[in-house]
Amino acid sequence: MAASAENDPLLLLRQSIAAGSSITPIASPESGAEVPLSKATHLQFSQPSRIAIPIDSQTRFVSSGSPVDLRSIYFAWLNREVAIPDYNASATKLNEELAGAAAVHKFAFVERLDLITWLEGASEESEYIKPLAGDKDAAGAGSGAAAATTAASKPTAATARSGRGTLDPRLAVVYNGERRMGDHNTVLRGTKPTDFSGIRKLAAPFMAKKASHPAAAIISSNPSLALNQKPSRRPDPIILLSPSASSLLRMSNIKSFLESGRYVPPDNSSTATMLHIQRTMRDIDPARPLRFILVEGPEQFKPEYWNRVVAVFTTGQTWQFKSYKWSQPQDLFRHALGVYVGWRGDPAPENVRAWGHGVLQTQVEKWRDPSQPGAETGRWRDREVMEAIWKAIEANMRSKGWKRDSGPTKESGEGEDDSERKRRNGVLRVD
């Protein structure tokens, strides 16, 4: 048993690693010169005594029922610090250099970890290493290796500390009481490798359930997550136009009037059903213009859109409001600003006058053929009317709670009396 232990490749490799002695690949036992691993025929150890072992020798490490050769064991130790993909790539390159004369065994992750842990001395047993011939169990191999390692390594350290060639008796007492500490592999996995692949199967249902949850459900289950969410986008305010053919402002000319402040007659050939215009409301957001949506009817409205309606252009005809949320004009103009645009000098319809301060009454100069003399006289007042309309719309939006980064917080007109609506709309009549 002693002879087999002295010449066992695994024990020699472990003892040399523990003692920090040289391990040299050589081309022949007589030369002693180091050569690349692909050219080596022997592995020379200097501890505990100089000896050369054939590099193709089979070891007691068994993988998939077959013993692993010494070259593969030593190659795995040399590449103990590299990741698995790099280790496999290096093994492939070495096999190419061997050109079929031999092949380096590629260890699985658990086998490689177990081998390195045992060679470092962090573990005294391994399920992949068979016991030495004549031993009763695998612990004998580990105990023999531990004893040999201690005898080889401790005197060397003590000699360095004492400065003498023999072990200081006082240090020998200290060394005998030392406890050998393991590395992170031993602490985390113990003396035997543990397979955690079963945890993936247990976690799979929970991960699938989490991925299927909508963001709103996750936030509602954990309100603290909402603190990190981005604020919701400010909605676009809506302006409703009158679909009546007698209306002075239709889809064909409302954009030029509200943007440039110049009135032109409507073009009945227009087929547009929705327009977008931008306007900077300085008392709401002076940095970014608001985008307004202009439509003639609420056919495509969702219920929440009504809270975004900031103005309703009307000709005084009540049939316009039949499909509205508030079909009665008195209710409608408590929630949204009414806007009537007529010809200068013509009286407003009786209905508009009866609706009172909920409707802004404005007048523009009558249209004349541009080719006639004096056609442009008074057109400068168009801008004045346009600015008055925007001023009233902005006041209405502020009263509904429009802010720089958010939409309305309440429906306009709730809890307001007639005098409050007067102050909100300012001067309601622009002649």
CSV table of C-alpha atoms in Angstrom, one decimal:
chain,number,residue,atom,x,y,z
A,1,MET,CA,0.0,0.0,0.0
A,2,ALA,CA,2.8,2.3,0.8
A,3,ALA,CA,4.5,1.8,-2.6
A,4,SER,CA,1.3,2.4,-4.4
A,5,ALA,CA,0.7,5.6,-2.4
A,6,GLU,CA,4.1,6.9,-3.1
A,7,ASN,CA,3.7,6.5,-6.9
A,8,ASP,CA,0.0,7.4,-7.2
A,9,PRO,CA,-0.3,10.3,-9.7
A,10,LEU,CA,-3.2,12.0,-7.9
A,11,LEU,CA,-1.4,12.0,-4.5
A,12,LEU,CA,1.8,13.2,-6.0
A,13,LEU,CA,0.0,16.1,-7.8
A,14,ARG,CA,-1.9,17.0,-4.6
A,15,GLN,CA,1.3,16.9,-2.4
A,16,SER,CA,3.2,19.0,-4.9
A,17,ILE,CA,0.5,21.6,-5.1
A,18,ALA,CA,0.3,21.8,-1.3
A,19,ALA,CA,4.1,22.1,-1.0
A,20,GLY,CA,4.3,24.7,-3.8
A,21,SER,CA,7.0,22.5,-5.5
A,22,SER,CA,7.5,22.4,-9.3
A,23,ILE,CA,5.5,20.1,-11.6
A,24,THR,CA,7.3,19.9,-15.0
A,25,PRO,CA,6.1,18.3,-18.3
A,26,ILE,CA,9.2,16.6,-19.8
A,27,ALA,CA,9.9,14.7,-23.1
A,28,SER,CA,11.9,11.9,-21.4
A,29,PRO,CA,12.9,10.9,-17.8
A,30,GLU,CA,16.5,11.6,-18.6
A,31,SER,CA,16.3,15.1,-20.1
A,32,GLY,CA,14.4,16.9,-17.3
A,33,ALA,CA,13.8,20.0,-19.6
A,34,GLU,CA,10.3,21.4,-19.7
A,35,VAL,CA,8.4,21.0,-22.9
A,36,PRO,CA,4.9,21.9,-24.0
A,37,LEU,CA,2.1,19.7,-22.8
A,38,SER,CA,1.5,18.4,-26.3
A,39,LYS,CA,5.1,17.2,-26.6
A,40,ALA,CA,5.5,15.8,-23.0
A,41,THR,CA,5.7,12.1,-22.3
A,42,HIS,CA,6.2,12.3,-18.5
A,43,LEU,CA,5.2,14.6,-15.6
A,44,GLN,CA,8.1,15.2,-13.2
A,45,PHE,CA,7.4,15.9,-9.5
A,46,SER,CA,10.0,17.2,-7.1
A,47,GLN,CA,8.0,16.6,-3.9
A,48,PRO,CA,8.3,14.5,-1.7
A,49,SER,CA,11.1,13.2,-3.9
A,50,ARG,CA,12.0,13.6,-7.6
A,51,ILE,CA,10.0,11.2,-9.7
A,52,ALA,CA,8.7,11.1,-13.3
A,53,ILE,CA,5.3,9.6,-14.0
A,54,PRO,CA,4.2,8.8,-17.6
A,55,ILE,CA,1.7,11.5,-18.6
A,56,ASP,CA,-0.6,9.0,-20.1
A,57,SER,CA,-1.0,7.1,-16.8
A,58,GLN,CA,-4.5,6.3,-15.8
A,59,THR,CA,-5.6,7.9,-12.5
A,60,ARG,CA,-8.2,6.9,-9.9
A,61,PHE,CA,-10.4,9.8,-11.0
A,62,VAL,CA,-13.3,8.1,-12.9
A,63,SER,CA,-15.6,10.0,-15.3
A,64,SER,CA,-18.5,8.2,-17.0
A,65,GLY,CA,-17.2,4.9,-15.8
A,66,SER,CA,-13.7,5.4,-17.3
A,67,PRO,CA,-10.5,6.5,-15.6
A,68,VAL,CA,-9.0,9.8,-16.6
A,69,ASP,CA,-5.4,10.1,-17.6
A,70,LEU,CA,-2.8,12.3,-15.8
A,71,ARG,CA,-2.5,14.7,-18.7
A,72,SER,CA,-6.2,15.6,-18.5
A,73,ILE,CA,-5.9,16.0,-14.7
A,74,TYR,CA,-2.9,18.3,-14.9
A,75,PHE,CA,-4.4,20.3,-17.8
A,76,ALA,CA,-7.6,20.9,-15.8
A,77,TRP,CA,-5.5,22.1,-12.8
A,78,LEU,CA,-3.6,24.5,-15.1
A,79,ASN,CA,-6.9,26.0,-16.3
A,80,ARG,CA,-8.6,26.1,-13.0
A,81,GLU,CA,-9.1,29.9,-13.1
A,82,VAL,CA,-10.6,30.1,-16.5
A,83,ALA,CA,-14.3,29.9,-17.4
A,84,ILE,CA,-15.8,26.7,-18.8
A,85,PRO,CA,-16.0,28.0,-22.5
A,86,ASP,CA,-12.4,29.1,-22.4
A,87,TYR,CA,-11.4,25.8,-20.8
A,88,ASN,CA,-13.2,23.8,-23.5
A,89,ALA,CA,-11.6,25.9,-26.2
A,90,SER,CA,-8.1,25.3,-24.8
A,91,ALA,CA,-8.8,21.6,-24.6
A,92,THR,CA,-9.8,21.5,-28.2
A,93,LYS,CA,-6.7,23.3,-29.2
A,94,LEU,CA,-4.5,20.9,-27.3
A,95,ASN,CA,-6.2,17.9,-28.9
A,96,GLU,CA,-5.4,19.4,-32.3
A,97,GLU,CA,-1.8,19.7,-31.3
A,98,LEU,CA,-1.7,16.1,-30.1
A,99,ALA,CA,-2.9,15.1,-33.6
A,100,GLY,CA,-4.7,11.9,-32.5
A,101,ALA,CA,-1.9,10.5,-30.5
A,102,ALA,CA,-3.9,11.2,-27.3
A,103,ALA,CA,-6.9,13.2,-26.3
A,104,VAL,CA,-7.6,15.5,-23.4
A,105,HIS,CA,-10.7,14.6,-21.4
A,106,LYS,CA,-13.1,17.6,-21.0
A,107,PHE,CA,-14.5,17.6,-17.5
A,108,ALA,CA,-18.1,18.5,-16.8
A,109,PHE,CA,-18.6,21.5,-14.5
A,110,VAL,CA,-19.3,19.5,-11.4
A,111,GLU,CA,-16.4,17.0,-12.1
A,112,ARG,CA,-14.0,19.9,-12.7
A,113,LEU,CA,-15.1,21.6,-9.5
A,114,ASP,CA,-14.8,18.5,-7.4
A,115,LEU,CA,-11.3,17.7,-8.8
A,116,ILE,CA,-9.9,21.2,-8.2
A,117,THR,CA,-11.4,21.3,-4.7
A,118,TRP,CA,-9.7,17.9,-3.8
A,119,LEU,CA,-6.4,18.9,-5.4
A,120,GLU,CA,-6.4,22.2,-3.4
A,121,GLY,CA,-6.9,20.2,-0.2
A,122,ALA,CA,-10.2,21.9,0.6
A,123,SER,CA,-11.9,18.5,0.5
A,124,GLU,CA,-10.7,15.1,1.9
A,125,GLU,CA,-12.9,12.9,-0.2
A,126,SER,CA,-14.4,12.8,-3.7
A,127,GLU,CA,-17.1,10.7,-5.2
A,128,TYR,CA,-15.2,10.5,-8.4
A,129,ILE,CA,-11.9,9.3,-7.0
A,130,LYS,CA,-11.6,5.6,-6.2
A,131,PRO,CA,-9.7,4.5,-3.0
A,132,LEU,CA,-6.2,3.2,-3.2
A,133,ALA,CA,-5.7,-0.6,-3.6
A,134,GLY,CA,-6.0,-2.2,-0.2
A,135,ASP,CA,-7.8,0.7,1.5
A,136,LYS,CA,-11.1,-0.1,3.2
A,137,ASP,CA,-12.8,3.1,2.0
A,138,ALA,CA,-12.1,6.4,0.1
A,139,ALA,CA,-11.3,8.2,3.3
A,140,GLY,CA,-8.0,6.4,3.5
A,141,ALA,CA,-6.8,8.0,0.4
A,142,GLY,CA,-7.8,11.5,1.7
A,143,SER,CA,-6.3,10.9,5.1
A,144,GLY,CA,-3.0,9.6,3.6
A,145,ALA,CA,-2.9,12.6,1.3
A,146,ALA,CA,-3.7,15.0,4.2
A,147,ALA,CA,-0.9,13.5,6.3
A,148,ALA,CA,1.6,13.6,3.5
A,149,THR,CA,0.5,17.2,2.6
A,150,THR,CA,0.9,18.3,6.2
A,151,ALA,CA,4.3,16.7,6.5
A,152,ALA,CA,5.4,18.3,3.2
A,153,SER,CA,4.1,21.8,3.6
A,154,LYS,CA,4.3,22.7,7.3
A,155,PRO,CA,8.1,22.2,7.8
A,156,THR,CA,8.7,24.3,4.7
A,157,ALA,CA,6.7,27.2,6.1
A,158,ALA,CA,8.2,26.7,9.6
A,159,THR,CA,11.8,26.7,8.2
A,160,ALA,CA,11.1,29.9,6.3
A,161,ARG,CA,9.8,31.6,9.5
A,162,SER,CA,12.5,30.3,11.9
A,163,GLY,CA,15.4,30.7,9.5
A,164,ARG,CA,16.8,27.4,10.4
A,165,GLY,CA,16.9,24.1,8.5
A,166,THR,CA,15.0,22.2,11.2
A,167,LEU,CA,11.5,22.8,12.6
A,168,ASP,CA,11.3,24.9,15.7
A,169,PRO,CA,9.7,22.8,18.5
A,170,ARG,CA,7.6,25.7,19.6
A,171,LEU,CA,6.2,26.2,16.1
A,172,ALA,CA,5.5,22.5,15.8
A,173,VAL,CA,3.1,22.8,18.8
A,174,VAL,CA,1.3,25.7,17.1
A,175,TYR,CA,1.0,23.8,13.7
A,176,ASN,CA,-0.3,20.7,15.4
A,177,GLY,CA,-3.2,22.8,16.8
A,178,GLU,CA,-4.1,24.5,13.4
A,179,ARG,CA,-7.3,23.8,11.7
A,180,ARG,CA,-7.2,23.6,7.9
A,181,MET,CA,-9.7,26.1,6.4
A,182,GLY,CA,-11.6,25.4,3.2
A,183,ASP,CA,-12.1,27.8,0.2
A,184,HIS,CA,-15.4,29.2,-1.1
A,185,ASN,CA,-16.2,26.0,-3.0
A,186,THR,CA,-16.2,24.0,0.2
A,187,VAL,CA,-18.2,26.5,2.2
A,188,LEU,CA,-20.9,26.9,-0.4
A,189,ARG,CA,-21.2,23.3,-1.6
A,190,GLY,CA,-19.7,21.2,1.2
A,191,THR,CA,-17.5,18.2,0.6
A,192,LYS,CA,-19.7,16.8,-2.2
A,193,PRO,CA,-21.1,18.7,-5.2
A,194,THR,CA,-24.8,19.6,-5.1
A,195,ASP,CA,-27.0,19.6,-8.2
A,196,PHE,CA,-29.3,22.7,-8.0
A,197,SER,CA,-30.9,22.0,-11.5
A,198,GLY,CA,-34.2,20.9,-9.8
A,199,ILE,CA,-34.7,24.4,-8.4
A,200,ARG,CA,-35.4,25.6,-12.0
A,201,LYS,CA,-38.4,23.4,-12.3
A,202,LEU,CA,-39.8,24.6,-9.0
A,203,ALA,CA,-39.2,28.3,-10.0
A,204,ALA,CA,-40.6,28.0,-13.5
A,205,PRO,CA,-44.4,28.3,-12.6
A,206,PHE,CA,-43.6,31.4,-10.5
A,207,MET,CA,-41.6,33.1,-13.3
A,208,ALA,CA,-44.3,32.4,-15.8
A,209,LYS,CA,-47.0,33.8,-13.6
A,210,LYS,CA,-45.0,36.9,-12.9
A,211,ALA,CA,-44.4,37.5,-16.7
A,212,SER,CA,-48.1,37.2,-17.4
A,213,HIS,CA,-49.1,39.9,-14.9
A,214,PRO,CA,-49.9,43.3,-16.3
A,215,ALA,CA,-48.0,46.3,-15.0
A,216,ALA,CA,-51.1,47.7,-13.3
A,217,ALA,CA,-51.6,44.5,-11.3
A,218,ILE,CA,-48.0,44.5,-10.1
A,219,ILE,CA,-48.2,48.1,-9.0
A,220,SER,CA,-51.5,47.5,-7.2
A,221,SER,CA,-50.0,44.6,-5.3
A,222,ASN,CA,-47.0,46.7,-4.4
A,223,PRO,CA,-47.8,50.4,-4.2
A,224,SER,CA,-44.2,51.3,-3.6
A,225,LEU,CA,-43.4,50.5,-7.3
A,226,ALA,CA,-45.6,53.3,-8.4
A,227,LEU,CA,-43.1,55.8,-7.0
A,228,ASN,CA,-40.6,54.9,-9.7
A,229,GLN,CA,-43.1,55.1,-12.6
A,230,LYS,CA,-43.0,58.0,-15.1
A,231,PRO,CA,-45.9,60.4,-14.9
A,232,SER,CA,-48.7,59.8,-17.3
A,233,ARG,CA,-48.7,61.8,-20.5
A,234,ARG,CA,-50.8,64.9,-20.6
A,235,PRO,CA,-54.0,64.3,-22.7
A,236,ASP,CA,-54.8,66.5,-25.6
A,237,PRO,CA,-57.8,68.9,-25.1
A,238,ILE,CA,-60.7,68.6,-27.5
A,239,ILE,CA,-62.7,71.3,-29.3
A,240,LEU,CA,-66.1,70.5,-30.8
A,241,LEU,CA,-67.2,72.3,-33.9
A,242,SER,CA,-70.7,72.8,-35.2
A,243,PRO,CA,-71.6,70.5,-38.2
A,244,SER,CA,-74.2,73.0,-39.4
A,245,ALA,CA,-73.8,74.4,-42.9
A,246,SER,CA,-74.6,77.9,-41.7
A,247,SER,CA,-71.6,77.9,-39.3
A,248,LEU,CA,-69.0,80.5,-40.2
A,249,LEU,CA,-66.2,78.2,-38.9
A,250,ARG,CA,-66.0,74.6,-40.3
A,251,MET,CA,-63.3,72.0,-40.6
A,252,SER,CA,-62.1,73.7,-43.8
A,253,ASN,CA,-61.3,77.1,-42.3
A,254,ILE,CA,-61.1,76.7,-38.5
A,255,LYS,CA,-57.4,75.8,-38.6
A,256,SER,CA,-56.3,79.0,-40.5
A,257,PHE,CA,-58.5,81.1,-38.3
A,258,LEU,CA,-57.3,79.8,-34.9
A,259,GLU,CA,-53.6,79.7,-36.0
A,260,SER,CA,-53.2,82.8,-38.1
A,261,GLY,CA,-56.1,85.0,-37.0
A,262,ARG,CA,-57.6,85.5,-40.4
A,263,TYR,CA,-61.1,84.5,-41.5
A,264,VAL,CA,-61.8,83.0,-44.9
A,265,PRO,CA,-65.1,81.4,-45.9
A,266,PRO,CA,-65.5,77.6,-45.4
A,267,ASP,CA,-65.0,75.2,-48.3
A,268,ASN,CA,-67.9,72.8,-48.3
A,269,SER,CA,-65.8,70.3,-50.3
A,270,SER,CA,-63.6,69.5,-47.4
A,271,THR,CA,-63.9,65.8,-46.1
A,272,ALA,CA,-61.7,66.1,-43.0
A,273,THR,CA,-63.2,64.7,-39.8
A,274,MET,CA,-60.4,65.6,-37.4
A,275,LEU,CA,-57.7,68.3,-37.2
A,276,HIS,CA,-54.8,69.0,-34.9
A,277,ILE,CA,-53.6,72.5,-34.0
A,278,GLN,CA,-51.0,73.6,-31.5
A,279,ARG,CA,-51.2,76.6,-29.2
A,280,THR,CA,-49.0,77.8,-26.3
A,281,MET,CA,-51.0,78.5,-23.2
A,282,ARG,CA,-48.7,80.6,-21.1
A,283,ASP,CA,-50.6,80.3,-17.9
A,284,ILE,CA,-50.7,76.5,-18.2
A,285,ASP,CA,-47.4,75.5,-19.8
A,286,PRO,CA,-45.2,78.3,-21.2
A,287,ALA,CA,-42.5,75.9,-22.3
A,288,ARG,CA,-44.5,73.4,-24.5
A,289,PRO,CA,-47.4,74.1,-26.8
A,290,LEU,CA,-50.6,72.1,-26.2
A,291,ARG,CA,-52.0,70.0,-29.1
A,292,PHE,CA,-55.8,70.5,-29.6
A,293,ILE,CA,-58.0,68.0,-31.3
A,294,LEU,CA,-60.8,69.5,-33.4
A,295,VAL,CA,-63.8,67.4,-34.4
A,296,GLU,CA,-67.3,68.1,-35.6
A,297,GLY,CA,-69.1,65.3,-33.7
A,298,PRO,CA,-68.6,62.9,-30.8
A,299,GLU,CA,-69.4,59.8,-32.7
A,300,GLN,CA,-66.0,58.3,-32.0
A,301,PHE,CA,-65.9,59.5,-28.3
A,302,LYS,CA,-65.0,57.3,-25.4
A,303,PRO,CA,-66.7,58.2,-22.1
A,304,GLU,CA,-63.5,59.7,-20.7
A,305,TYR,CA,-63.1,62.1,-23.7
A,306,TRP,CA,-65.9,64.3,-22.5
A,307,ASN,CA,-63.8,65.5,-19.6
A,308,ARG,CA,-61.2,66.7,-22.1
A,309,VAL,CA,-63.7,68.9,-24.1
A,310,VAL,CA,-62.6,72.5,-23.5
A,311,ALA,CA,-64.8,74.4,-26.0
A,312,VAL,CA,-67.9,73.9,-28.2
A,313,PHE,CA,-68.5,76.1,-31.2
A,314,THR,CA,-72.2,76.5,-31.9
A,315,THR,CA,-74.6,78.4,-34.2
A,316,GLY,CA,-77.5,78.3,-31.6
A,317,GLN,CA,-79.2,75.3,-33.1
A,318,THR,CA,-80.0,72.7,-30.3
A,319,TRP,CA,-80.0,69.7,-32.6
A,320,GLN,CA,-76.2,69.9,-32.5
A,321,PHE,CA,-76.2,68.6,-28.9
A,322,LYS,CA,-78.6,65.6,-29.3
A,323,SER,CA,-75.7,63.1,-29.3
A,324,TYR,CA,-73.7,64.9,-26.6
A,325,LYS,CA,-73.3,63.7,-23.1
A,326,TRP,CA,-75.1,66.8,-21.9
A,327,SER,CA,-77.9,67.3,-24.5
A,328,GLN,CA,-79.4,70.3,-22.7
A,329,PRO,CA,-77.5,73.5,-23.5
A,330,GLN,CA,-77.7,74.7,-19.9
A,331,ASP,CA,-76.0,71.5,-18.7
A,332,LEU,CA,-73.5,71.5,-21.5
A,333,PHE,CA,-72.2,75.1,-21.0
A,334,ARG,CA,-71.8,74.5,-17.3
A,335,HIS,CA,-69.1,71.9,-18.2
A,336,ALA,CA,-67.6,73.3,-21.4
A,337,LEU,CA,-67.1,76.8,-22.8
A,338,GLY,CA,-69.6,77.7,-25.6
A,339,VAL,CA,-68.3,79.8,-28.5
A,340,TYR,CA,-70.6,81.6,-31.0
A,341,VAL,CA,-69.1,83.4,-34.0
A,342,GLY,CA,-71.4,85.7,-36.1
A,343,TRP,CA,-71.2,88.6,-38.6
A,344,ARG,CA,-70.4,92.0,-37.2
A,345,GLY,CA,-73.6,94.1,-37.0
A,346,ASP,CA,-76.0,91.1,-37.0
A,347,PRO,CA,-77.7,90.2,-33.7
A,348,ALA,CA,-76.9,86.8,-32.1
A,349,PRO,CA,-79.7,84.2,-32.3
A,350,GLU,CA,-82.2,84.2,-29.5
A,351,ASN,CA,-81.0,80.8,-28.2
A,352,VAL,CA,-77.4,82.1,-27.8
A,353,ARG,CA,-78.6,85.1,-25.9
A,354,ALA,CA,-80.8,82.9,-23.7
A,355,TRP,CA,-77.9,80.7,-22.8
A,356,GLY,CA,-76.3,83.6,-21.0
A,357,HIS,CA,-72.7,83.8,-19.8
A,358,GLY,CA,-71.9,80.1,-20.6
A,359,VAL,CA,-71.4,81.1,-24.3
A,360,LEU,CA,-68.8,83.5,-25.6
A,361,GLN,CA,-70.4,85.7,-28.3
A,362,THR,CA,-68.0,87.1,-30.9
A,363,GLN,CA,-68.4,88.7,-34.3
A,364,VAL,CA,-66.1,89.0,-37.4
A,365,GLU,CA,-66.2,91.4,-40.3
A,366,LYS,CA,-68.5,90.3,-43.1
A,367,TRP,CA,-66.7,88.7,-45.9
A,368,ARG,CA,-66.2,90.6,-49.1
A,369,ASP,CA,-64.8,89.6,-52.5
A,370,PRO,CA,-61.0,90.5,-52.3
A,371,SER,CA,-61.3,92.0,-55.8
A,372,GLN,CA,-63.7,94.7,-54.5
A,373,PRO,CA,-62.3,98.0,-53.1
A,374,GLY,CA,-62.1,98.1,-49.4
A,375,ALA,CA,-62.5,94.3,-49.0
A,376,GLU,CA,-59.6,94.1,-46.5
A,377,THR,CA,-61.0,96.9,-44.3
A,378,GLY,CA,-61.7,95.6,-40.8
A,379,ARG,CA,-60.0,92.2,-41.4
A,380,TRP,CA,-57.4,93.1,-38.8
A,381,ARG,CA,-60.1,92.6,-36.2
A,382,ASP,CA,-60.1,88.8,-37.0
A,383,ARG,CA,-57.0,88.4,-34.9
A,384,GLU,CA,-58.6,90.3,-32.0
A,385,VAL,CA,-61.5,87.9,-32.1
A,386,MET,CA,-59.1,84.9,-32.3
A,387,GLU,CA,-57.1,86.0,-29.3
A,388,ALA,CA,-60.3,86.6,-27.3
A,389,ILE,CA,-61.5,83.0,-28.0
A,390,TRP,CA,-58.1,81.5,-26.9
A,391,LYS,CA,-58.1,83.7,-23.8
A,392,ALA,CA,-61.5,82.3,-22.8
A,393,ILE,CA,-60.5,78.7,-23.6
A,394,GLU,CA,-57.3,79.0,-21.5
A,395,ALA,CA,-59.4,80.4,-18.5
A,396,ASN,CA,-61.8,77.5,-18.9
A,397,MET,CA,-58.9,75.0,-18.9
A,398,ARG,CA,-57.3,76.4,-15.8
A,399,SER,CA,-60.7,76.2,-14.0
A,400,LYS,CA,-60.9,72.5,-14.9
A,401,GLY,CA,-57.4,71.8,-13.5
A,402,TRP,CA,-55.3,71.6,-16.6
A,403,LYS,CA,-51.6,71.8,-15.6
A,404,ARG,CA,-48.2,71.6,-17.2
A,405,ASP,CA,-48.0,67.8,-16.9
A,406,SER,CA,-51.6,66.7,-16.4
A,407,GLY,CA,-55.1,67.0,-17.7
A,408,PRO,CA,-58.3,68.1,-16.0
A,409,THR,CA,-58.8,67.1,-12.4
A,410,LYS,CA,-62.6,67.9,-12.3
A,411,GLU,CA,-65.3,68.7,-14.7
A,412,SER,CA,-65.6,72.4,-15.4
A,413,GLY,CA,-68.6,74.1,-14.0
A,414,GLU,CA,-69.2,71.8,-11.0
A,415,GLY,CA,-70.0,73.9,-8.0
A,416,GLU,CA,-69.8,77.2,-9.9
A,417,ASP,CA,-72.5,79.8,-10.0
A,418,ASP,CA,-73.1,82.4,-12.7
A,419,SER,CA,-70.7,85.0,-11.2
A,420,GLU,CA,-67.9,82.5,-11.0
A,421,ARG,CA,-68.3,81.6,-14.7
A,422,LYS,CA,-68.2,85.3,-15.5
A,423,ARG,CA,-64.9,85.7,-13.9
A,424,ARG,CA,-63.5,82.5,-15.5
A,425,ASN,CA,-64.5,83.6,-19.0
A,426,GLY,CA,-63.6,87.2,-18.6
A,427,VAL,CA,-65.2,89.5,-21.2
A,428,LEU,CA,-67.8,87.2,-22.8
A,429,ARG,CA,-68.8,89.5,-25.7
A,430,VAL,CA,-66.3,90.7,-28.3
A,431,ASP,CA,-67.9,93.0,-30.9
